[in-house]
Amino acid sequence: MYSIRTSRGAVSFPRFVGPFINGKFQPSLSPSERQIFNPCTEELLETVNEASPEDVDLAVKSAQAALKGPWKEFSGRKRRNVLLDIAKALENSLWELTVLEAACGKPLNEAKFDIEDSIECFRYFAGHADKLHGQNFATEDNFKSFTVRKPIGVCGLITSFNYPLLLSAWKIAPALACGNTIVLKPAPQTPLSSLLLGDLISKHSNLPEGVFNVLPGGEAVGSAIANHTGINKVSFTGSGNVGRKVMTSAANSNIKPITLELGGKSPLLVFADADLDQAVEDVFGAIFSNMGQNCCAGSRLFLEKGIEDSFLSKLKTRVEQVKIGDSLDEAYNFGTMVDRVQFERVTKFIENARREGQADLLVGGKRHGDKGYFIEPTVFYNVQETSSLAREEIFGPVLSVMKPFSSIEEALERANATPYGLASGVWTRDSSKAEHCVQELETGVTWVNCYNLCSTHLPFGGVKQSGFGKDLGTESLNEYTTVKAVTMRV
Ligand code: NAD
């Protein structure tokens, strides 16, 4: 056992000997350890026994065997019940899972929200498990034509560090609802909640052995999954650079279909007629939730000419209310970067921006304290359009307020001037203006007078270089099924 200290007392967790394969934790075929540090204290949290590429092969064989085993005979209703059991098991371990996510530097209240959303995701897709169907077509006389929806097979699910359990749930739940088997690889920085999920599933659901496998590890394991010819589908969440590698691996191995959920540089457009207090609160959440480690982070703010001074003064006041500190202490609502690498990366963006005069600093810009990977919520304004602040995904608590815009067309053109296309936000009281923006913004998600509301009902995913394919909603069922067309002479 290992334990994690919180403001409500210490919580104990089981220690696992290696990856979760074929229904049990087992030592890796080629063992290696990774130390996970508490990013608030820089103290050792746990040492994880990681998987190796050889374990990928073992897990794929288990997942392939499970596809042909009892899981194949599970009706939609039985799969629904499994998903409901998993949701219940997560609910019964809500606090433990919350603590594991918060131990990655995320404030407890945000971590709890992520776990509740993960539970909701399993319940939502449980509702789909017994409602998958094909279509009938009136084609020629004497022929009957219809489609059959079938599971796609073994799904390799590779996720990023920022919402460890939630992003995995977005993929696991629809994959299971559709009758697939899974090899999950969580991010190397944040594998603990996924390992606990394996434990909970084995103890509290009757999911057959081999249907769900968890392989903690880094690039070598991810690459082995993307390249494996026994894997029929990869759903990937992470950076564009790694997404490109996954696409190449998929093409060069067995031309497996992939879903890519990649990065963003999301624009926020605030018009002068907006409810500015609401907009300030939403913009604050858009960039600073999860300390900016959010693919949808609204990192480029465009304000209509005339409101800059009042908006920035309100935003500065809001930022100064933040309570930065230990993510495992409920007294604080702003935590850390996930690890030293991410801390150094974000710090470099801030230092370069200041050294190169890319913008003026409104608030923040420094490390908080001298221990842990805390970075103050930071706002730059008058940001130059061609600077790294304006163009690159920082993935940290850094907002770039661009020079103000004078017309809706100018705002849209500048908002769209990026290779990314994940999310965008618009604040206005004028519904025709809002609808025009919704039509013209080149992003997979647009929020109007709100931000970051990801309902399990709605498809989530980007356009342009933010990727393709969808997580969530009925759209995601297409990612985990194949459709066979049948024509019968009758
Ligand atoms: P990353 O790309 O560094 O890693 C993502 C995952 O890929 C990890 O599990 C990693 O171990 C694995 N990996 C590394 N090399 C691999 C390879 N060659 N083949 C296969 N897998 C490999 O991303 P990160 O730093 O964990 O997360 C941050 C990025 O993720 C940001 O760009 C962010 O915008 C993006 N993201 C996107 C979404 C979305 O839904 N669009 C959601 C969250 C995060």
Short mmCIF file of N, CA, C and O in Angstrom, two decimals, residues 309-390:
data_model
loop_
_atom_site.label_atom_id
_atom_site.label_comp_id
_atom_site.label_asym_id
_atom_site.label_seq_id
_atom_site.Cartn_x
_atom_site.Cartn_y
_atom_site.Cartn_z
N ASP A 309 -9.97 48.45 -21.35
CA ASP A 309 -9.53 48.89 -20.03
C ASP A 309 -10.41 48.29 -18.93
O ASP A 309 -9.90 47.75 -17.94
N SER A 310 -11.74 48.41 -19.11
CA SER A 310 -12.60 47.90 -18.03
C SER A 310 -12.51 46.38 -17.94
O SER A 310 -12.46 45.80 -16.85
N PHE A 311 -12.42 45.70 -19.09
CA PHE A 311 -12.35 44.24 -19.05
C PHE A 311 -11.07 43.77 -18.36
O PHE A 311 -11.10 42.91 -17.47
N LEU A 312 -9.95 44.37 -18.76
CA LEU A 312 -8.67 43.91 -18.18
C LEU A 312 -8.58 44.23 -16.69
O LEU A 312 -8.01 43.47 -15.92
N SER A 313 -9.19 45.36 -16.29
CA SER A 313 -9.13 45.67 -14.86
C SER A 313 -9.96 44.67 -14.06
O SER A 313 -9.55 44.18 -13.00
N LYS A 314 -11.14 44.28 -14.59
CA LYS A 314 -11.96 43.26 -13.91
C LYS A 314 -11.24 41.90 -13.91
O LYS A 314 -11.27 41.16 -12.92
N LEU A 315 -10.60 41.58 -15.03
CA LEU A 315 -9.93 40.28 -15.13
C LEU A 315 -8.76 40.21 -14.14
O LEU A 315 -8.55 39.19 -13.47
N LYS A 316 -8.03 41.31 -14.02
CA LYS A 316 -6.89 41.34 -13.09
C LYS A 316 -7.39 41.10 -11.66
O LYS A 316 -6.82 40.31 -10.91
N THR A 317 -8.48 41.78 -11.31
CA THR A 317 -9.05 41.60 -9.96
C THR A 317 -9.43 40.14 -9.75
O THR A 317 -9.16 39.56 -8.69
N ARG A 318 -10.06 39.53 -10.77
CA ARG A 318 -10.48 38.13 -10.65
C ARG A 318 -9.27 37.21 -10.47
O ARG A 318 -9.27 36.29 -9.63
N VAL A 319 -8.21 37.48 -11.24
CA VAL A 319 -7.01 36.62 -11.17
C VAL A 319 -6.38 36.74 -9.78
O VAL A 319 -5.91 35.74 -9.21
N GLU A 320 -6.42 37.92 -9.23
CA GLU A 320 -5.76 38.12 -7.92
C GLU A 320 -6.51 37.44 -6.78
O GLU A 320 -5.99 37.34 -5.67
N GLN A 321 -7.73 36.97 -7.06
CA GLN A 321 -8.48 36.25 -6.00
C GLN A 321 -8.06 34.79 -5.87
O GLN A 321 -8.49 34.09 -4.95
N VAL A 322 -7.26 34.31 -6.82
CA VAL A 322 -6.89 32.89 -6.85
C VAL A 322 -6.11 32.51 -5.59
O VAL A 322 -5.28 33.28 -5.10
N LYS A 323 -6.41 31.30 -5.08
CA LYS A 323 -5.65 30.82 -3.92
C LYS A 323 -4.74 29.70 -4.40
O LYS A 323 -5.19 28.57 -4.66
N ILE A 324 -3.45 30.02 -4.56
CA ILE A 324 -2.51 29.05 -5.09
C ILE A 324 -1.95 28.21 -3.94
O ILE A 324 -1.52 28.77 -2.92
N GLY A 325 -1.95 26.91 -4.09
CA GLY A 325 -1.36 26.07 -3.03
C GLY A 325 -1.63 24.61 -3.25
O GLY A 325 -2.20 24.20 -4.28
N ASP A 326 -1.25 23.82 -2.26
CA ASP A 326 -1.31 22.35 -2.30
C ASP A 326 -2.65 21.85 -2.85
O ASP A 326 -3.71 22.11 -2.28
N SER A 327 -2.58 21.12 -3.96
CA SER A 327 -3.82 20.67 -4.61
C SER A 327 -4.59 19.67 -3.77
O SER A 327 -5.77 19.43 -4.02
N LEU A 328 -3.93 19.08 -2.76
CA LEU A 328 -4.61 18.11 -1.91
C LEU A 328 -5.19 18.76 -0.65
O LEU A 328 -5.63 18.08 0.27
N ASP A 329 -5.17 20.09 -0.64
CA ASP A 329 -5.73 20.84 0.48
C ASP A 329 -6.91 21.65 -0.05
O ASP A 329 -6.75 22.47 -0.97
N GLU A 330 -8.09 21.42 0.54
CA GLU A 330 -9.30 22.06 0.01
C GLU A 330 -9.28 23.59 0.16
O GLU A 330 -10.13 24.27 -0.42
N ALA A 331 -8.32 24.12 0.90
CA ALA A 331 -8.26 25.58 1.07
C ALA A 331 -7.80 26.27 -0.22
O ALA A 331 -7.96 27.49 -0.35
N TYR A 332 -7.24 25.51 -1.17
CA TYR A 332 -6.67 26.15 -2.37
C TYR A 332 -7.46 25.77 -3.62
O TYR A 332 -8.00 24.66 -3.70
N ASN A 333 -7.48 26.68 -4.58
CA ASN A 333 -8.21 26.38 -5.82
C ASN A 333 -7.35 26.54 -7.07
O ASN A 333 -7.87 26.57 -8.19
N PHE A 334 -6.04 26.61 -6.90
CA PHE A 334 -5.15 26.72 -8.06
C PHE A 334 -3.88 25.93 -7.75
O PHE A 334 -3.17 26.24 -6.80
N GLY A 335 -3.62 24.91 -8.57
CA GLY A 335 -2.51 24.00 -8.26
C GLY A 335 -1.29 24.21 -9.14
O GLY A 335 -0.90 25.35 -9.42
N THR A 336 -0.72 23.08 -9.60
CA THR A 336 0.60 23.13 -10.25
C THR A 336 0.56 22.59 -11.68
O THR A 336 -0.41 21.98 -12.10
N MET A 337 1.69 22.79 -12.35
CA MET A 337 1.96 22.04 -13.59
C MET A 337 2.16 20.58 -13.19
O MET A 337 2.55 20.28 -12.07
N VAL A 338 1.93 19.68 -14.14
CA VAL A 338 1.92 18.26 -13.79
C VAL A 338 3.29 17.76 -13.34
O VAL A 338 3.38 16.89 -12.47
N ASP A 339 4.36 18.32 -13.91
CA ASP A 339 5.70 17.86 -13.51
C ASP A 339 6.74 18.93 -13.86
O ASP A 339 6.41 19.99 -14.40
N ARG A 340 7.99 18.61 -13.57
CA ARG A 340 9.07 19.58 -13.80
C ARG A 340 9.19 19.94 -15.29
O ARG A 340 9.42 21.09 -15.65
N VAL A 341 9.03 18.92 -16.15
CA VAL A 341 9.19 19.16 -17.60
C VAL A 341 8.19 20.22 -18.06
O VAL A 341 8.53 21.19 -18.75
N GLN A 342 6.93 20.04 -17.65
CA GLN A 342 5.87 20.96 -18.06
C GLN A 342 6.11 22.35 -17.43
O GLN A 342 5.90 23.38 -18.08
N PHE A 343 6.56 22.36 -16.19
CA PHE A 343 6.85 23.61 -15.48
C PHE A 343 7.93 24.39 -16.24
O PHE A 343 7.80 25.60 -16.48
N GLU A 344 8.98 23.68 -16.64
CA GLU A 344 10.10 24.37 -17.31
C GLU A 344 9.68 24.86 -18.69
O GLU A 344 10.08 25.93 -19.15
N ARG A 345 8.83 24.08 -19.35
CA ARG A 345 8.36 24.44 -20.68
C ARG A 345 7.54 25.74 -20.62
O ARG A 345 7.78 26.68 -21.38
N VAL A 346 6.62 25.79 -19.68
CA VAL A 346 5.75 26.98 -19.57
C VAL A 346 6.56 28.20 -19.13
O VAL A 346 6.40 29.31 -19.65
N THR A 347 7.47 27.97 -18.18
CA THR A 347 8.32 29.07 -17.69
C THR A 347 9.10 29.69 -18.85
O THR A 347 9.26 30.91 -18.93
N LYS A 348 9.58 28.83 -19.74
CA LYS A 348 10.36 29.31 -20.87
C LYS A 348 9.52 30.22 -21.78
O LYS A 348 9.99 31.26 -22.24
N PHE A 349 8.27 29.84 -22.01
CA PHE A 349 7.40 30.70 -22.83
C PHE A 349 7.28 32.08 -22.20
O PHE A 349 7.35 33.10 -22.89
N ILE A 350 7.11 32.11 -20.87
CA ILE A 350 6.92 33.40 -20.19
C ILE A 350 8.22 34.21 -20.26
O ILE A 350 8.20 35.41 -20.59
N GLU A 351 9.34 33.54 -20.00
CA GLU A 351 10.62 34.26 -20.02
C GLU A 351 10.93 34.81 -21.41
O GLU A 351 11.34 35.96 -21.55
N ASN A 352 10.71 33.98 -22.42
CA ASN A 352 10.97 34.45 -23.80
C ASN A 352 10.09 35.63 -24.14
O ASN A 352 10.55 36.61 -24.74
N ALA A 353 8.81 35.56 -23.76
CA ALA A 353 7.88 36.64 -24.08
C ALA A 353 8.36 37.94 -23.45
O ALA A 353 8.31 39.01 -24.08
N ARG A 354 8.85 37.84 -22.21
CA ARG A 354 9.28 39.06 -21.51
C ARG A 354 10.60 39.57 -22.11
O ARG A 354 10.76 40.77 -22.35
N ARG A 355 11.51 38.65 -22.37
CA ARG A 355 12.81 39.05 -22.89
C ARG A 355 12.68 39.68 -24.29
O ARG A 355 13.31 40.67 -24.61
N GLU A 356 11.82 39.06 -25.10
CA GLU A 356 11.69 39.51 -26.50
C GLU A 356 10.68 40.65 -26.65
O GLU A 356 10.44 41.11 -27.76
N GLY A 357 10.04 41.07 -25.55
CA GLY A 357 9.06 42.16 -25.63
C GLY A 357 7.87 41.79 -26.51
O GLY A 357 7.37 42.63 -27.28
N GLN A 358 7.41 40.54 -26.40
CA GLN A 358 6.29 40.10 -27.26
C GLN A 358 4.97 40.76 -26.85
O GLN A 358 4.00 40.74 -27.60
N ALA A 359 4.92 41.29 -25.60
CA ALA A 359 3.65 41.81 -25.07
C ALA A 359 3.92 42.55 -23.77
O ALA A 359 5.05 42.56 -23.26
N ASP A 360 2.86 43.16 -23.21
CA ASP A 360 2.97 43.77 -21.87
C ASP A 360 2.36 42.80 -20.86
O ASP A 360 1.40 42.10 -21.17
N LEU A 361 2.94 42.81 -19.67
CA LEU A 361 2.44 41.89 -18.62
C LEU A 361 1.39 42.60 -17.76
O LEU A 361 1.64 43.67 -17.22
N LEU A 362 0.21 41.97 -17.64
CA LEU A 362 -0.85 42.55 -16.81
C LEU A 362 -0.77 42.04 -15.38
O LEU A 362 -0.88 42.78 -14.41
N VAL A 363 -0.56 40.71 -15.25
CA VAL A 363 -0.56 40.11 -13.92
C VAL A 363 0.16 38.75 -14.00
O VAL A 363 0.18 38.11 -15.04
N GLY A 364 0.75 38.32 -12.89
CA GLY A 364 1.41 37.01 -12.84
C GLY A 364 2.81 37.06 -13.41
O GLY A 364 3.53 38.05 -13.25
N GLY A 365 3.18 35.94 -14.05
CA GLY A 365 4.48 35.90 -14.74
C GLY A 365 5.60 35.28 -13.94
O GLY A 365 6.74 35.24 -14.41
N LYS A 366 5.30 34.78 -12.73
CA LYS A 366 6.38 34.25 -11.90
C LYS A 366 6.02 32.86 -11.36
O LYS A 366 4.86 32.47 -11.30
N ARG A 367 7.05 32.19 -10.86
CA ARG A 367 6.82 30.98 -10.08
C ARG A 367 6.18 31.40 -8.76
O ARG A 367 6.50 32.46 -8.22
N HIS A 368 5.31 30.54 -8.23
CA HIS A 368 4.75 30.82 -6.90
C HIS A 368 5.51 29.95 -5.89
O HIS A 368 5.55 28.73 -6.02
N GLY A 369 6.10 30.58 -4.88
CA GLY A 369 6.84 29.85 -3.87
C GLY A 369 8.16 29.32 -4.41
O GLY A 369 8.54 29.61 -5.55
N ASP A 370 8.85 28.51 -3.60
CA ASP A 370 10.13 27.98 -4.07
C ASP A 370 10.16 26.46 -4.07
O ASP A 370 11.18 25.84 -4.28
N LYS A 371 9.00 25.86 -3.81
CA LYS A 371 8.90 24.40 -3.90
C LYS A 371 7.63 24.04 -4.68
O LYS A 371 6.62 24.71 -4.55
N GLY A 372 7.72 22.99 -5.48
CA GLY A 372 6.55 22.61 -6.28
C GLY A 372 6.55 23.35 -7.60
O GLY A 372 7.27 24.34 -7.78
N TYR A 373 5.68 22.88 -8.52
CA TYR A 373 5.70 23.40 -9.88
C TYR A 373 4.56 24.40 -10.10
O TYR A 373 3.81 24.32 -11.05
N PHE A 374 4.46 25.35 -9.17
CA PHE A 374 3.41 26.37 -9.24
C PHE A 374 3.84 27.52 -10.15
O PHE A 374 4.95 28.05 -10.01
N ILE A 375 2.95 27.91 -11.05
CA ILE A 375 3.17 29.12 -11.86
C ILE A 375 1.95 30.02 -11.67
O ILE A 375 0.80 29.55 -11.75
N GLU A 376 2.19 31.28 -11.40
CA GLU A 376 1.07 32.21 -11.19
C GLU A 376 0.21 32.30 -12.44
O GLU A 376 0.74 32.26 -13.55
N PRO A 377 -1.12 32.45 -12.28
CA PRO A 377 -1.94 32.74 -13.46
C PRO A 377 -1.44 34.04 -14.07
O PRO A 377 -1.27 35.05 -13.38
N THR A 378 -1.18 33.98 -15.37
CA THR A 378 -0.45 35.06 -16.04
C THR A 378 -1.26 35.61 -17.21
O THR A 378 -1.79 34.83 -18.02
N VAL A 379 -1.34 36.95 -17.28
CA VAL A 379 -2.04 37.57 -18.41
C VAL A 379 -1.11 38.57 -19.09
O VAL A 379 -0.59 39.48 -18.45
N PHE A 380 -0.88 38.36 -20.39
CA PHE A 380 -0.16 39.32 -21.22
C PHE A 380 -1.18 40.06 -22.09
O PHE A 380 -2.16 39.46 -22.53
N TYR A 381 -0.95 41.35 -22.36
CA TYR A 381 -1.83 42.06 -23.29
C TYR A 381 -0.99 42.78 -24.34
O TYR A 381 0.25 42.79 -24.23
N ASN A 382 -1.68 43.34 -25.36
CA ASN A 382 -0.96 43.91 -26.52
C ASN A 382 -0.05 42.86 -27.14
O ASN A 382 1.08 43.15 -27.53
N VAL A 383 -0.51 41.63 -27.20
CA VAL A 383 0.35 40.55 -27.69
C VAL A 383 0.50 40.65 -29.21
O VAL A 383 -0.48 40.84 -29.93
N GLN A 384 1.75 40.53 -29.66
CA GLN A 384 2.00 40.61 -31.11
C GLN A 384 1.51 39.34 -31.80
O GLN A 384 1.79 38.23 -31.34
N GLU A 385 0.84 39.54 -32.90
CA GLU A 385 0.17 38.45 -33.62
C GLU A 385 1.14 37.34 -34.04
O GLU A 385 0.76 36.17 -34.08
N THR A 386 2.40 37.69 -34.34
CA THR A 386 3.34 36.68 -34.85
C THR A 386 4.18 36.05 -33.75
O THR A 386 5.02 35.20 -34.01
N SER A 387 3.96 36.44 -32.49
CA SER A 387 4.82 35.96 -31.40
C SER A 387 4.48 34.52 -31.01
O SER A 387 3.40 34.01 -31.31
N SER A 388 5.41 33.89 -30.28
CA SER A 388 5.14 32.51 -29.81
C SER A 388 3.97 32.52 -28.83
O SER A 388 3.20 31.57 -28.76
N LEU A 389 3.82 33.60 -28.06
CA LEU A 389 2.68 33.70 -27.13
C LEU A 389 1.36 33.56 -27.88
O LEU A 389 0.41 32.96 -27.38
N ALA A 390 1.31 34.14 -29.07
CA ALA A 390 0.06 34.16 -29.84
C ALA A 390 -0.13 32.90 -30.66
O ALA A 390 -1.26 32.53 -30.97
#
